[in-house]
Amino acid sequence: MNELLPLPRDQHKIDADHLNLLAIFHFVGAGLAVLGILFLLAHYMMMHAVFANPDVWKNQKQPMPVPPEQIFAMMKWFYLAGAAWFVASGGLNVISGLGLRTRKGRTFSLVVAGINCLYIPLGTLLGVFTIVVLLRDSVRELYAAGAHGDGKS
């Protein structure tokens, strides 16, 4: 007869804690996007040093089918696309984190969570956990209460 009674759970408190954690992790995801941009910049500078130096290409036994300048010109487009992707992803994560904190833009945060799933493995974890939390009925109620101005959040 020494059974323990279950502890009462305040689901709104748990949901609020989960949403606050998810907001922080979205901000961390935005920070990782900044690190991605810095990595791209370092890689660009390294490749620029290699492809812009004609001494590297002088002692080749066979001539290059495509001049190094043209190769690097094509690579610049990939760097630009990667940087644009990181900037967009970081910006979306910041906006989503702010929305999670203020309980606004639930659908937007779900879309960003889907995009985050592309970043294996950390983004996938963040995306899946965001989707799981945002699809709870109790979280929908929190967002609905915030949208109606009840002041519950």
PDB file of C-alpha atoms in Angstrom:
ATOM      1  CA  MET A   1       0.000   0.000   0.000  1.00  0.00           C
ATOM      2  CA  ASN A   2       2.966   2.323  -0.421  1.00  0.00           C
ATOM      3  CA  GLU A   3       1.945   3.417  -3.895  1.00  0.00           C
ATOM      4  CA  LEU A   4       3.070   6.864  -4.880  1.00  0.00           C
ATOM      5  CA  LEU A   5       0.480   9.204  -6.267  1.00  0.00           C
ATOM      6  CA  PRO A   6       1.310  10.606  -9.688  1.00  0.00           C
ATOM      7  CA  LEU A   7       2.708  14.092  -9.597  1.00  0.00           C
ATOM      8  CA  PRO A   8       0.336  16.700 -10.977  1.00  0.00           C
ATOM      9  CA  ARG A   9       1.577  18.049 -14.282  1.00  0.00           C
ATOM     10  CA  ASP A  10       0.919  21.530 -15.433  1.00  0.00           C
ATOM     11  CA  GLN A  11       0.944  20.975 -19.192  1.00  0.00           C
ATOM     12  CA  HIS A  12       0.926  24.703 -19.950  1.00  0.00           C
ATOM     13  CA  LYS A  13       4.099  25.158 -17.887  1.00  0.00           C
ATOM     14  CA  ILE A  14       5.765  22.218 -19.644  1.00  0.00           C
ATOM     15  CA  ASP A  15       4.735  23.575 -23.050  1.00  0.00           C
ATOM     16  CA  ALA A  16       6.029  27.043 -22.193  1.00  0.00           C
ATOM     17  CA  ASP A  17       9.360  25.555 -21.102  1.00  0.00           C
ATOM     18  CA  HIS A  18       9.615  23.507 -24.297  1.00  0.00           C
ATOM     19  CA  LEU A  19       8.797  26.527 -26.470  1.00  0.00           C
ATOM     20  CA  ASN A  20      11.408  28.635 -24.677  1.00  0.00           C
ATOM     21  CA  LEU A  21      14.021  25.905 -25.179  1.00  0.00           C
ATOM     22  CA  LEU A  22      13.092  25.609 -28.849  1.00  0.00           C
ATOM     23  CA  ALA A  23      13.422  29.390 -29.246  1.00  0.00           C
ATOM     24  CA  ILE A  24      16.936  29.238 -27.779  1.00  0.00           C
ATOM     25  CA  PHE A  25      17.863  26.354 -30.064  1.00  0.00           C
ATOM     26  CA  HIS A  26      16.573  28.276 -33.088  1.00  0.00           C
ATOM     27  CA  PHE A  27      18.862  31.146 -32.114  1.00  0.00           C
ATOM     28  CA  VAL A  28      21.719  28.638 -31.818  1.00  0.00           C
ATOM     29  CA  GLY A  29      20.813  27.371 -35.294  1.00  0.00           C
ATOM     30  CA  ALA A  30      21.090  30.923 -36.589  1.00  0.00           C
ATOM     31  CA  GLY A  31      24.506  31.165 -34.948  1.00  0.00           C
ATOM     32  CA  LEU A  32      25.566  27.973 -36.714  1.00  0.00           C
ATOM     33  CA  ALA A  33      24.486  29.563 -39.998  1.00  0.00           C
ATOM     34  CA  VAL A  34      26.845  32.458 -39.237  1.00  0.00           C
ATOM     35  CA  LEU A  35      29.613  29.908 -38.639  1.00  0.00           C
ATOM     36  CA  GLY A  36      28.729  28.345 -41.995  1.00  0.00           C
ATOM     37  CA  ILE A  37      29.163  31.718 -43.682  1.00  0.00           C
ATOM     38  CA  LEU A  38      32.533  32.170 -41.977  1.00  0.00           C
ATOM     39  CA  PHE A  39      33.596  28.701 -43.163  1.00  0.00           C
ATOM     40  CA  LEU A  40      32.557  29.575 -46.714  1.00  0.00           C
ATOM     41  CA  LEU A  41      34.544  32.792 -46.507  1.00  0.00           C
ATOM     42  CA  ALA A  42      37.660  30.949 -45.292  1.00  0.00           C
ATOM     43  CA  HIS A  43      37.237  28.328 -48.034  1.00  0.00           C
ATOM     44  CA  TYR A  44      36.787  31.047 -50.649  1.00  0.00           C
ATOM     45  CA  MET A  45      39.968  32.802 -49.544  1.00  0.00           C
ATOM     46  CA  MET A  46      41.929  29.535 -49.628  1.00  0.00           C
ATOM     47  CA  MET A  47      40.694  28.646 -53.098  1.00  0.00           C
ATOM     48  CA  HIS A  48      41.303  32.183 -54.321  1.00  0.00           C
ATOM     49  CA  ALA A  49      44.916  31.899 -53.173  1.00  0.00           C
ATOM     50  CA  VAL A  50      45.331  28.607 -55.047  1.00  0.00           C
ATOM     51  CA  PHE A  51      43.571  29.524 -58.274  1.00  0.00           C
ATOM     52  CA  ALA A  52      44.953  33.057 -58.497  1.00  0.00           C
ATOM     53  CA  ASN A  53      48.587  31.914 -58.149  1.00  0.00           C
ATOM     54  CA  PRO A  54      49.961  31.147 -61.631  1.00  0.00           C
ATOM     55  CA  ASP A  55      53.060  29.439 -60.184  1.00  0.00           C
ATOM     56  CA  VAL A  56      50.921  26.520 -58.996  1.00  0.00           C
ATOM     57  CA  TRP A  57      49.880  25.761 -62.567  1.00  0.00           C
ATOM     58  CA  LYS A  58      53.202  26.323 -64.415  1.00  0.00           C
ATOM     59  CA  ASN A  59      54.860  22.917 -63.993  1.00  0.00           C
ATOM     60  CA  GLN A  60      51.935  20.787 -65.094  1.00  0.00           C
ATOM     61  CA  LYS A  61      52.824  17.958 -67.488  1.00  0.00           C
ATOM     62  CA  GLN A  62      49.568  18.355 -69.370  1.00  0.00           C
ATOM     63  CA  PRO A  63      47.842  21.656 -69.987  1.00  0.00           C
ATOM     64  CA  MET A  64      44.634  22.266 -68.084  1.00  0.00           C
ATOM     65  CA  PRO A  65      41.568  21.718 -70.301  1.00  0.00           C
ATOM     66  CA  VAL A  66      39.923  24.712 -68.650  1.00  0.00           C
ATOM     67  CA  PRO A  67      41.911  27.674 -67.363  1.00  0.00           C
ATOM     68  CA  PRO A  68      41.975  27.950 -63.570  1.00  0.00           C
ATOM     69  CA  GLU A  69      40.430  31.418 -63.754  1.00  0.00           C
ATOM     70  CA  GLN A  70      37.322  29.972 -65.409  1.00  0.00           C
ATOM     71  CA  ILE A  71      37.084  27.186 -62.836  1.00  0.00           C
ATOM     72  CA  PHE A  72      37.240  29.703 -60.014  1.00  0.00           C
ATOM     73  CA  ALA A  73      34.690  31.929 -61.753  1.00  0.00           C
ATOM     74  CA  MET A  74      32.252  28.982 -61.743  1.00  0.00           C
ATOM     75  CA  MET A  75      33.063  28.220 -58.099  1.00  0.00           C
ATOM     76  CA  LYS A  76      32.127  31.787 -57.140  1.00  0.00           C
ATOM     77  CA  TRP A  77      28.505  31.038 -58.026  1.00  0.00           C
ATOM     78  CA  PHE A  78      28.500  28.068 -55.647  1.00  0.00           C
ATOM     79  CA  TYR A  79      29.961  30.238 -52.896  1.00  0.00           C
ATOM     80  CA  LEU A  80      27.297  32.870 -53.535  1.00  0.00           C
ATOM     81  CA  ALA A  81      24.494  30.276 -53.484  1.00  0.00           C
ATOM     82  CA  GLY A  82      25.836  28.740 -50.261  1.00  0.00           C
ATOM     83  CA  ALA A  83      26.128  32.127 -48.582  1.00  0.00           C
ATOM     84  CA  ALA A  84      22.588  33.048 -49.651  1.00  0.00           C
ATOM     85  CA  TRP A  85      21.321  29.741 -48.252  1.00  0.00           C
ATOM     86  CA  PHE A  86      23.053  30.313 -44.910  1.00  0.00           C
ATOM     87  CA  VAL A  87      21.816  33.910 -44.665  1.00  0.00           C
ATOM     88  CA  ALA A  88      18.242  32.876 -45.464  1.00  0.00           C
ATOM     89  CA  SER A  89      18.361  29.937 -43.060  1.00  0.00           C
ATOM     90  CA  GLY A  90      19.842  32.027 -40.259  1.00  0.00           C
ATOM     91  CA  GLY A  91      17.288  34.775 -40.768  1.00  0.00           C
ATOM     92  CA  LEU A  92      14.411  32.315 -40.817  1.00  0.00           C
ATOM     93  CA  ASN A  93      15.658  30.712 -37.602  1.00  0.00           C
ATOM     94  CA  VAL A  94      15.898  34.081 -35.855  1.00  0.00           C
ATOM     95  CA  ILE A  95      12.356  35.011 -36.914  1.00  0.00           C
ATOM     96  CA  SER A  96      11.087  31.583 -35.879  1.00  0.00           C
ATOM     97  CA  GLY A  97      12.848  31.835 -32.516  1.00  0.00           C
ATOM     98  CA  LEU A  98      11.229  35.213 -31.885  1.00  0.00           C
ATOM     99  CA  GLY A  99       7.860  33.764 -32.879  1.00  0.00           C
ATOM    100  CA  LEU A 100       8.308  30.804 -30.550  1.00  0.00           C
ATOM    101  CA  ARG A 101       9.132  33.179 -27.721  1.00  0.00           C
ATOM    102  CA  THR A 102       6.091  35.394 -28.307  1.00  0.00           C
ATOM    103  CA  ARG A 103       3.758  32.524 -29.297  1.00  0.00           C
ATOM    104  CA  LYS A 104       3.098  33.933 -32.755  1.00  0.00           C
ATOM    105  CA  GLY A 105       3.557  32.476 -36.224  1.00  0.00           C
ATOM    106  CA  ARG A 106       3.092  28.786 -35.398  1.00  0.00           C
ATOM    107  CA  THR A 107       2.697  27.815 -39.054  1.00  0.00           C
ATOM    108  CA  PHE A 108       5.806  29.796 -39.989  1.00  0.00           C
ATOM    109  CA  SER A 109       7.781  27.971 -37.279  1.00  0.00           C
ATOM    110  CA  LEU A 110       6.508  24.640 -38.620  1.00  0.00           C
ATOM    111  CA  VAL A 111       7.762  25.551 -42.108  1.00  0.00           C
ATOM    112  CA  VAL A 112      11.153  26.603 -40.713  1.00  0.00           C
ATOM    113  CA  ALA A 113      11.279  23.322 -38.780  1.00  0.00           C
ATOM    114  CA  GLY A 114      10.810  21.467 -42.063  1.00  0.00           C
ATOM    115  CA  ILE A 115      13.664  23.438 -43.626  1.00  0.00           C
ATOM    116  CA  ASN A 116      15.848  22.744 -40.582  1.00  0.00           C
ATOM    117  CA  CYS A 117      15.364  19.030 -41.168  1.00  0.00           C
ATOM    118  CA  LEU A 118      17.688  19.401 -44.174  1.00  0.00           C
ATOM    119  CA  TYR A 119      20.630  20.146 -41.861  1.00  0.00           C
ATOM    120  CA  ILE A 120      21.662  16.657 -40.824  1.00  0.00           C
ATOM    121  CA  PRO A 121      22.037  15.810 -37.874  1.00  0.00           C
ATOM    122  CA  LEU A 122      21.518  18.850 -35.605  1.00  0.00           C
ATOM    123  CA  GLY A 123      18.979  20.627 -37.781  1.00  0.00           C
ATOM    124  CA  THR A 124      17.037  17.397 -38.176  1.00  0.00           C
ATOM    125  CA  LEU A 125      16.794  17.024 -34.407  1.00  0.00           C
ATOM    126  CA  LEU A 126      15.726  20.637 -34.000  1.00  0.00           C
ATOM    127  CA  GLY A 127      13.197  20.363 -36.822  1.00  0.00           C
ATOM    128  CA  VAL A 128      11.635  17.134 -35.583  1.00  0.00           C
ATOM    129  CA  PHE A 129      11.379  18.321 -31.978  1.00  0.00           C
ATOM    130  CA  THR A 130       9.899  21.626 -33.113  1.00  0.00           C
ATOM    131  CA  ILE A 131       7.288  19.822 -35.179  1.00  0.00           C
ATOM    132  CA  VAL A 132       6.437  17.439 -32.321  1.00  0.00           C
ATOM    133  CA  VAL A 133       6.002  20.286 -29.827  1.00  0.00           C
ATOM    134  CA  LEU A 134       4.077  22.599 -32.156  1.00  0.00           C
ATOM    135  CA  LEU A 135       1.606  19.875 -33.142  1.00  0.00           C
ATOM    136  CA  ARG A 136       0.474  19.299 -29.544  1.00  0.00           C
ATOM    137  CA  ASP A 137      -3.111  20.401 -28.888  1.00  0.00           C
ATOM    138  CA  SER A 138      -2.040  22.156 -25.688  1.00  0.00           C
ATOM    139  CA  VAL A 139       0.527  24.221 -27.653  1.00  0.00           C
ATOM    140  CA  ARG A 140      -2.139  25.136 -30.205  1.00  0.00           C
ATOM    141  CA  GLU A 141      -4.216  26.427 -27.292  1.00  0.00           C
ATOM    142  CA  LEU A 142      -1.262  28.521 -26.064  1.00  0.00           C
ATOM    143  CA  TYR A 143      -0.869  30.087 -29.498  1.00  0.00           C
ATOM    144  CA  ALA A 144      -4.622  30.649 -29.805  1.00  0.00           C
ATOM    145  CA  ALA A 145      -4.736  32.309 -26.367  1.00  0.00           C
ATOM    146  CA  GLY A 146      -1.848  34.571 -27.396  1.00  0.00           C
ATOM    147  CA  ALA A 147      -3.563  35.476 -30.667  1.00  0.00           C
ATOM    148  CA  HIS A 148      -6.781  36.477 -28.890  1.00  0.00           C
ATOM    149  CA  GLY A 149      -4.882  38.716 -26.483  1.00  0.00           C
ATOM    150  CA  ASP A 150      -5.749  36.753 -23.349  1.00  0.00           C
ATOM    151  CA  GLY A 151      -2.237  37.345 -22.062  1.00  0.00           C
ATOM    152  CA  LYS A 152      -1.624  33.642 -21.392  1.00  0.00           C
ATOM    153  CA  SER A 153       1.757  32.538 -22.628  1.00  0.00           C
TER     154      SER A 153
END
